[in-house]
Short mmCIF file of C-alpha atoms in Angstrom, two decimals:
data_model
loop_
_atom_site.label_atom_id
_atom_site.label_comp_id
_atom_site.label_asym_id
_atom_site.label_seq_id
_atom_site.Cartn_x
_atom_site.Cartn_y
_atom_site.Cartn_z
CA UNK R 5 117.91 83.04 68.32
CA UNK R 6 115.46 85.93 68.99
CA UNK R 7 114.08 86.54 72.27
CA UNK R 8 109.75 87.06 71.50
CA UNK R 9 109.84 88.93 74.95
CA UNK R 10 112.36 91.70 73.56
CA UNK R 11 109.63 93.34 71.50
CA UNK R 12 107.04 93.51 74.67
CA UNK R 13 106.82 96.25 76.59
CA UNK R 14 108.28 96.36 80.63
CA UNK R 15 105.50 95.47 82.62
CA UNK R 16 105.62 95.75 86.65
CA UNK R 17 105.96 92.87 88.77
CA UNK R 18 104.36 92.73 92.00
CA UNK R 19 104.11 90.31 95.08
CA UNK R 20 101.71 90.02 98.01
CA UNK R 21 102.07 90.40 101.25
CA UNK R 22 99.26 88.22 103.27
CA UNK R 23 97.56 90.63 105.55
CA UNK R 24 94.15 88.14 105.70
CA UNK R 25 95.85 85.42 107.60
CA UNK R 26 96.36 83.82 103.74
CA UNK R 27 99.35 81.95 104.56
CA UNK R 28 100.46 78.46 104.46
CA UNK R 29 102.76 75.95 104.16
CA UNK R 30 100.28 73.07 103.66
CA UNK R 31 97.01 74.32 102.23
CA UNK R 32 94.12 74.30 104.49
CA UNK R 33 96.57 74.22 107.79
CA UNK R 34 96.84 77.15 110.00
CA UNK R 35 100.40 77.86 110.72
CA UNK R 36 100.41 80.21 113.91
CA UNK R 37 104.19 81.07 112.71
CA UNK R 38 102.32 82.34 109.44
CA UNK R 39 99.60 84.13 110.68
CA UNK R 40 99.06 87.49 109.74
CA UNK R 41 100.60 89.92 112.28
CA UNK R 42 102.38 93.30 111.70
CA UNK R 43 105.91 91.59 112.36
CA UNK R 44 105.38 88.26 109.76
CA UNK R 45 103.70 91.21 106.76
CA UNK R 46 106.32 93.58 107.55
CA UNK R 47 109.27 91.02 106.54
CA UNK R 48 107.15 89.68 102.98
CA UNK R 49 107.36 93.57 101.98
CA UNK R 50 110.58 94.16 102.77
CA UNK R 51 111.80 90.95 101.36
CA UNK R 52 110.45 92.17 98.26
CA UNK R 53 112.10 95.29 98.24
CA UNK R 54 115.41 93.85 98.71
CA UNK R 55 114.70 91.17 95.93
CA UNK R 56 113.52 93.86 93.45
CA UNK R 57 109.91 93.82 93.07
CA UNK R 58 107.88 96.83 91.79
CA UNK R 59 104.95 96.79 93.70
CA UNK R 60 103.03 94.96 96.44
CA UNK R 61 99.54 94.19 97.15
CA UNK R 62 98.52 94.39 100.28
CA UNK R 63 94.91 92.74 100.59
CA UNK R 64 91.91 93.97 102.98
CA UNK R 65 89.51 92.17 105.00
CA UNK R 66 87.25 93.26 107.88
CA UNK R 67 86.72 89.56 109.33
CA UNK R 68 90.54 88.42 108.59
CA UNK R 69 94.06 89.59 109.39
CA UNK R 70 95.21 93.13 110.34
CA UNK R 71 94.05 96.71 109.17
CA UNK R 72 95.22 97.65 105.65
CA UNK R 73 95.80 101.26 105.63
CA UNK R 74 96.74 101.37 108.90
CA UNK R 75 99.93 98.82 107.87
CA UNK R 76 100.43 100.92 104.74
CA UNK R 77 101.26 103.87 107.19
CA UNK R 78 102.83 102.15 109.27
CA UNK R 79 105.16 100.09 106.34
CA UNK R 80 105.50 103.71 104.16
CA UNK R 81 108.62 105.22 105.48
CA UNK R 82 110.81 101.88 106.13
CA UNK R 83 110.86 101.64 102.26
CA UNK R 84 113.44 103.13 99.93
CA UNK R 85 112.00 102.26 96.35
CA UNK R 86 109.08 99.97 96.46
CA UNK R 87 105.55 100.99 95.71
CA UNK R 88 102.13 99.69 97.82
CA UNK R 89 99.30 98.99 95.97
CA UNK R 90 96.75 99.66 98.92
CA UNK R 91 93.66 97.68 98.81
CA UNK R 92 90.58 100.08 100.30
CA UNK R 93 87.01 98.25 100.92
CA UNK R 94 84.23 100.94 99.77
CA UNK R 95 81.64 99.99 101.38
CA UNK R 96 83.52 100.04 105.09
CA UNK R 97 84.39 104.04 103.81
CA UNK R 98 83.68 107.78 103.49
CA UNK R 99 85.37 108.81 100.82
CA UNK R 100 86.43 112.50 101.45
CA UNK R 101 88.25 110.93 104.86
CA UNK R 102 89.78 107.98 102.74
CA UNK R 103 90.98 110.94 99.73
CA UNK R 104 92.85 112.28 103.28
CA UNK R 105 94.46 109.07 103.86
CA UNK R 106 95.43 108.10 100.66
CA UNK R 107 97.11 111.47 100.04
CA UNK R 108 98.97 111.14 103.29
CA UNK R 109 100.40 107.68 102.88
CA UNK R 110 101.51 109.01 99.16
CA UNK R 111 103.21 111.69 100.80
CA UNK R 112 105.14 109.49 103.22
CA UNK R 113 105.82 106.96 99.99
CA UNK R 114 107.05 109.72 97.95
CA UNK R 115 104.59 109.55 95.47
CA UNK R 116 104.64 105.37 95.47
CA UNK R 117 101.03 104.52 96.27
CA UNK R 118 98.54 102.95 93.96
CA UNK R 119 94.87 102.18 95.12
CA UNK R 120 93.08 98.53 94.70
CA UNK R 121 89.07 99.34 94.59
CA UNK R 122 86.95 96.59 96.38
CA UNK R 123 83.18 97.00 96.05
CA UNK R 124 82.60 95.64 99.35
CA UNK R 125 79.48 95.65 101.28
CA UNK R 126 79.21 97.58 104.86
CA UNK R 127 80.20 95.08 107.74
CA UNK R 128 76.97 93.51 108.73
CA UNK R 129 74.69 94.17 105.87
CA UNK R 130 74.63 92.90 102.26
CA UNK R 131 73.95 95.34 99.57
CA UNK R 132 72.78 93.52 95.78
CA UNK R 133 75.39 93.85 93.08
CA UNK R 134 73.89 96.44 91.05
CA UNK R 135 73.69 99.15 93.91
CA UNK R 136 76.86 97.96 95.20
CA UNK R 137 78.46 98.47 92.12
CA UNK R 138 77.02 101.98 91.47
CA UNK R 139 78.01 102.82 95.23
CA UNK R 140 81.49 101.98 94.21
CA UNK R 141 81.54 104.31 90.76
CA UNK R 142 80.16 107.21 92.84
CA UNK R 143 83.33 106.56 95.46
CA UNK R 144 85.81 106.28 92.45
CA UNK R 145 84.44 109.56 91.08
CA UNK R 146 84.97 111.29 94.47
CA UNK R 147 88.05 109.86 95.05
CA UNK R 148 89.46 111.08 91.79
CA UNK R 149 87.93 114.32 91.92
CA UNK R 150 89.47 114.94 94.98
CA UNK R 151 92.71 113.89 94.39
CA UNK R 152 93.16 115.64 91.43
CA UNK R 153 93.06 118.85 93.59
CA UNK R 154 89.12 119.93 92.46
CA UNK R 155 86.27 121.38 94.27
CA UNK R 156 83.61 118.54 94.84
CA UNK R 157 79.92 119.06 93.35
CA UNK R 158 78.23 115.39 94.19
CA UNK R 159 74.63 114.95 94.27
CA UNK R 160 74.32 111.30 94.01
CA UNK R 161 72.25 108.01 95.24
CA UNK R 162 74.46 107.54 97.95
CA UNK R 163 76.69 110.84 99.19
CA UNK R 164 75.62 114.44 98.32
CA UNK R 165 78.62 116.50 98.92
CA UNK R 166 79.88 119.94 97.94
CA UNK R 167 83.82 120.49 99.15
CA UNK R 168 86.38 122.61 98.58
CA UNK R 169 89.82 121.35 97.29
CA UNK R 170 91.33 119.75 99.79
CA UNK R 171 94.62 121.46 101.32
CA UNK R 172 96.25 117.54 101.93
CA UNK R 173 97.30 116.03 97.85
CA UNK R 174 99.07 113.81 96.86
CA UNK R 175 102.56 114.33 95.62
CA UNK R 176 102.11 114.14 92.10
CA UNK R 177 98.77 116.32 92.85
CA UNK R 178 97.15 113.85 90.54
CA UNK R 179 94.85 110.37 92.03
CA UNK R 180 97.22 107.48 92.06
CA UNK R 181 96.17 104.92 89.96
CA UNK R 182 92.71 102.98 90.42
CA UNK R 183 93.49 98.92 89.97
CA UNK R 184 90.09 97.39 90.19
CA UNK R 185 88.56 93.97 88.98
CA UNK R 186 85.52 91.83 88.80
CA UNK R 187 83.95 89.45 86.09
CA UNK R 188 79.86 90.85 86.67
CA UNK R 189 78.30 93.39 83.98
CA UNK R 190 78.41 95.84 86.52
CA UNK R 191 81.67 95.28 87.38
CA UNK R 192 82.88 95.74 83.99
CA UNK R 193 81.02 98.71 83.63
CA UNK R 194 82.82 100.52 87.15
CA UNK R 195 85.96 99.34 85.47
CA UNK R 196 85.72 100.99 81.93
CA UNK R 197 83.88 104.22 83.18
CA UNK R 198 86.37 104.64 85.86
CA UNK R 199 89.40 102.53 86.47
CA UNK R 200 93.03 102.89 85.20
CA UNK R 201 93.91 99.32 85.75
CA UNK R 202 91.60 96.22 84.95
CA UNK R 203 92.47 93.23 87.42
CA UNK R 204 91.51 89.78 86.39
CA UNK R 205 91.86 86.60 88.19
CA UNK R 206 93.79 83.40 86.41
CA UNK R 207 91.34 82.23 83.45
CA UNK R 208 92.76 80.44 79.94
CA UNK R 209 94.63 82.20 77.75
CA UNK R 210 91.39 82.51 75.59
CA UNK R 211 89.56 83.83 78.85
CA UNK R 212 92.18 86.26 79.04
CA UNK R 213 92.10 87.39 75.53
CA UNK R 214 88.23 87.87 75.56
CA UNK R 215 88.46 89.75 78.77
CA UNK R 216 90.76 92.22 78.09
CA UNK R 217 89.01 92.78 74.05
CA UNK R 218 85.73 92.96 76.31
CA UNK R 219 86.68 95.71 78.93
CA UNK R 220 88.92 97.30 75.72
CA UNK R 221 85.65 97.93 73.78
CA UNK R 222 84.04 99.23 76.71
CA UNK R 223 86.22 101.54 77.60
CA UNK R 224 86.29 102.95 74.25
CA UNK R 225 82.96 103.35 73.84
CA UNK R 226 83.06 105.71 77.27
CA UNK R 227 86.55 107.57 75.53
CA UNK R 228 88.68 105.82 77.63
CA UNK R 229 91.47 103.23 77.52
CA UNK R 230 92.33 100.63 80.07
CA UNK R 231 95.26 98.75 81.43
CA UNK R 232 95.49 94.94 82.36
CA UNK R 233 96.60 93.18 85.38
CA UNK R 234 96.75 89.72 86.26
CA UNK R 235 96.57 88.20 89.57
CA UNK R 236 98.05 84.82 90.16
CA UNK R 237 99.57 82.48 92.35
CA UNK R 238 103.13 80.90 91.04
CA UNK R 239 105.30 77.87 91.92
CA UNK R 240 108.51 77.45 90.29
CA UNK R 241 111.37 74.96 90.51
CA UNK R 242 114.28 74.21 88.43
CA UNK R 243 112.17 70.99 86.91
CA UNK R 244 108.79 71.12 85.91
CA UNK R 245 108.72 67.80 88.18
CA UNK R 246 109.64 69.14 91.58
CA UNK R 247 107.33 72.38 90.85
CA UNK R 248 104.59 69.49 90.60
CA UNK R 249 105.44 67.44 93.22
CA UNK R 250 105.64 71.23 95.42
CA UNK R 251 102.07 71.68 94.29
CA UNK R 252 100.89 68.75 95.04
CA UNK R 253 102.78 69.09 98.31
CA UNK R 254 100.57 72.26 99.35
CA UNK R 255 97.78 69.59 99.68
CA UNK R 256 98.72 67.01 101.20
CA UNK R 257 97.22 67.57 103.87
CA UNK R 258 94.29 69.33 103.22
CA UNK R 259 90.94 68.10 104.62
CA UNK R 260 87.89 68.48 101.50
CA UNK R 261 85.40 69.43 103.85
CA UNK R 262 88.04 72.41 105.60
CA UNK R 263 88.54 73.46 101.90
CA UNK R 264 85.11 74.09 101.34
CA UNK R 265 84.74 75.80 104.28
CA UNK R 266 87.33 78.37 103.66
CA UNK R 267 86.22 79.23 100.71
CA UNK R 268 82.52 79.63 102.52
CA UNK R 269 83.95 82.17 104.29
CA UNK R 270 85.24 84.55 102.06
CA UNK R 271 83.23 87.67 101.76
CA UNK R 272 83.16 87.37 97.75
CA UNK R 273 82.40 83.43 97.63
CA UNK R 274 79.36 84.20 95.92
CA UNK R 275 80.54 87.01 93.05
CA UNK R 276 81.18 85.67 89.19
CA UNK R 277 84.41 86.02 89.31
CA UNK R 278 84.85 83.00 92.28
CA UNK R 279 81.94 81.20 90.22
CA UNK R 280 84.41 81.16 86.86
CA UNK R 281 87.69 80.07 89.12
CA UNK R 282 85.40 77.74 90.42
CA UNK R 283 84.40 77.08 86.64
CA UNK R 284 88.14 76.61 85.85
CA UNK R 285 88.92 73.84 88.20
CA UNK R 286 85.89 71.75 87.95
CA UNK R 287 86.96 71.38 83.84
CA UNK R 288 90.45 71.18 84.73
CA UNK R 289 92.18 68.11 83.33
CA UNK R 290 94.40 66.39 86.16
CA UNK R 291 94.45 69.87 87.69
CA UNK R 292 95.65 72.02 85.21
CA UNK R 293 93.23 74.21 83.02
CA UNK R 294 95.91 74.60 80.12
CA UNK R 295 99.43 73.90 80.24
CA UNK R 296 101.18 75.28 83.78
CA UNK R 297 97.97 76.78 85.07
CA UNK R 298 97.36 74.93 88.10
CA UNK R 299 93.65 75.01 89.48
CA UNK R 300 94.97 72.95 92.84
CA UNK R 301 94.43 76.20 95.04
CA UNK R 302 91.44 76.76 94.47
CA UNK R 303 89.93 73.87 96.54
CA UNK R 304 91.22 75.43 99.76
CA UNK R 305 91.18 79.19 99.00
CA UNK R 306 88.96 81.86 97.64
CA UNK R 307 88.99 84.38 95.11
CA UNK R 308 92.37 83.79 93.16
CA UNK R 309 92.48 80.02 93.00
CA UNK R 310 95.47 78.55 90.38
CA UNK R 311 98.91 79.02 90.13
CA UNK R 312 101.46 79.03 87.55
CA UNK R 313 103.65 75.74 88.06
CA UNK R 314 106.28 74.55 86.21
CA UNK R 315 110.61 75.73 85.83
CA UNK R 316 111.46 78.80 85.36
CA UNK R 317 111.45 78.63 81.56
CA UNK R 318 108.09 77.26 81.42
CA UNK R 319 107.04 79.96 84.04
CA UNK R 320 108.58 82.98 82.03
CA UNK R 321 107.14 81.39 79.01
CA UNK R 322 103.54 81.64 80.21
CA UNK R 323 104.02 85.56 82.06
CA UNK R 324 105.39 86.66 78.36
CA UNK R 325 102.30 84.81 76.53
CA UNK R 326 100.20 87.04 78.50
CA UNK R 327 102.57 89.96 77.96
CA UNK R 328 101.82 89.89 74.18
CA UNK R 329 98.20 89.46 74.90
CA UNK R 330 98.14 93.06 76.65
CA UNK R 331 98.74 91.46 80.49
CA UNK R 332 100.69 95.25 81.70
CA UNK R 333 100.90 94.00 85.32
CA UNK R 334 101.35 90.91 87.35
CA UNK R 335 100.43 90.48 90.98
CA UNK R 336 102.07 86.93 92.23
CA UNK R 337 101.76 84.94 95.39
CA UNK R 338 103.15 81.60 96.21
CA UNK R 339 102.71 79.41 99.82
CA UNK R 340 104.72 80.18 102.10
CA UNK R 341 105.21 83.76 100.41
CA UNK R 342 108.29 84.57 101.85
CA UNK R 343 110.09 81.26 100.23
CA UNK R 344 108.55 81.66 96.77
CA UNK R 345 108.79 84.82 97.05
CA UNK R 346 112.32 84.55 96.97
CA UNK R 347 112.26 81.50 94.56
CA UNK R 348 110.37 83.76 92.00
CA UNK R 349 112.80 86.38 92.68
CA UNK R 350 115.93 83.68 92.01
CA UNK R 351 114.86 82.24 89.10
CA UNK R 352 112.85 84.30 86.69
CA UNK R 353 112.52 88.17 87.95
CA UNK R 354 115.98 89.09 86.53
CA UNK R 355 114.79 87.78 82.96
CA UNK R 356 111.80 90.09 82.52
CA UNK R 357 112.08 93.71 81.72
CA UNK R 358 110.20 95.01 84.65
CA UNK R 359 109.49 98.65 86.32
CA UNK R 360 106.14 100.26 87.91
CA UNK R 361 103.45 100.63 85.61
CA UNK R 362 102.90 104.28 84.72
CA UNK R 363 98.95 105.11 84.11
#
């Protein structure tokens, strides 16, 4: 028989290590042995060095968890092989200091970094998406320019600036690559005008393949071509029944009203991108939007909201569907992280052709 992964191209497999106190083993249930600390993060990344992922996320909030780049530094030389993708909030940032401390951390990673762009308001005040959005563009082109080793000439709406070169680069000399997402017109826009790597949340496979022919045609009409991520949530056993009966295990015990309130909290509980997971498990049918996408974790969580469930067949069935749909990166998660982490790692890792994604 022919394997209908063996004509798709590697594509880099990353995990998550929960630095906004996102970790469980019953939905909805703090877990003090789970919250985020530098100790609990620090063993999910280097569990997935040792198990052989590419890449992992590490998430940023200013009201949750521990300080992103400060971990980054402080994770950056115990690791031998795997990359960070460092998640930096834009609107909590001046970006000639933040080109300084990206270009360090790459330096201590050996070139390993790649950068997650959040549009995110400034702590305390709420900016509307169209200015926040063009806020964000402005900081991408700085960023880059800077990074790339060129002399700055910015006179926009939000920083006027005129620098030098910096002396501090990166080791490549080059801006790592720019992963950044969002469903809203003018987040599509920031992507195709000046990201490397488009970031979507779970949708159908037909959400997925109008997505990615959406932000394709955009970028081409600016000259540019895109890469695809997908960011997802996974539970995988060796039935399809016990990866069920682990989902619905995850919620057992969650309270409706403590659900809602979580997601209430979340600084992006209002963007189009939480409206359409939202979207995806009001329609769901018993749960599941299509066959092994789960929409269970959305009730008690933010942002990302269903999971891949089924056995590890089914599982590497549905990663290489999105493969062939021009999915180049995957950014899993599971509850607790460390265990499916591992579980992940066990069961269907060594069957995908894998390696970091090269922009």
């Amino acid at each position: 028989m022919i394997d209908p992964s063996a004509s798709l191209p590697p594509c880099e497999i990353s995990w998550f290590s929960a630095l906004c106190d996102d970790d469980y083993e019953f939905l909805g249930v703090p877990d003090p042995a789970l919250k985020s600390s530098w100790e609990h993060c620090r063993d999910i990344v280097m569990q997935a060095e040792t198990a052989g992922y590419d890449n992992i996320l590490l998430p940023s909030g200013y009201t949750l968890g521990i300080d992103t780049t400060a971990f980054a530094a402080g994770i950056a030389p115990m690791l031998k092989r795997l990359r960070l993708l460092m998640a930096v909030r834009i609107g909590e940032s001046w970006p000639p200091q933040l080109a300084r401390q990206i270009a360090t951390i790459d330096q201590m990673l050996g070139g390993r970094l790649a950068i997650n762009i959040i549009s995110s308001d400034l702590p305390g005040e709420t900016l509307a998406s169209a200015p926040r959005y063009a806020r964000t563009v402005e900081a991408m082109h700085i960023l880059r320019t800077l990074l790339d080793g060129k002399p700055l000439d910015h006179d926009g709406d939000f920083w006027k600036l005129k620098l030098d070169p910096p002396r501090t680069t990166t080791v490549s000399g080059r801006c790592p690559a720019l992963y950044f997402g969002g469903l809203s017109e003018a987040a599509r826009e920031a992507a195709a005008t000046n990201a490397d790597v488009y970031l979507m949340w779970p949708d159908t496979m037909d959400g997925v393949r109008a997505i990615i022919a959406d932000l394709r045609a955009r970028a081409a009409r600016h000259g540019r071509t895109l890469r695809f991520g997908y960011r997802v949530h996974v539970v995988v056993r060796e039935t399809e029944a016990e990866a069920r009966a682990a989902a619905d295990r995850l919620l057992s015990k969650l309270d409706d009203a403590e659900g809602q309130a979580i997601r209430a909290r979340s600084l992006d509980s209002q963007s189009a991108g939480v409206r359409r997971q939202a979207e995806l498990r009001e329609g769901s049918d018993d749960g599941y939007a299509e066959a092994n996408l789960w929409t269970g974790i959305g009730r008690a969580r933010s942002g990302c909201g269903a999971a891949i469930v089924g056995d590890p067949d089914q599982v590497l069935a549905k990663l290489n569907a999105y493969r062939a749909e021009g999915i180049d990166a995957f950014i899993l998660s599971g509850y607790p992280h460390a265990a499916e982490a591992d579980l992940f790692a066990r069961h269907v890792l060594p069957r995908i052709e894998h390696g970091p994604l090269i922009v």
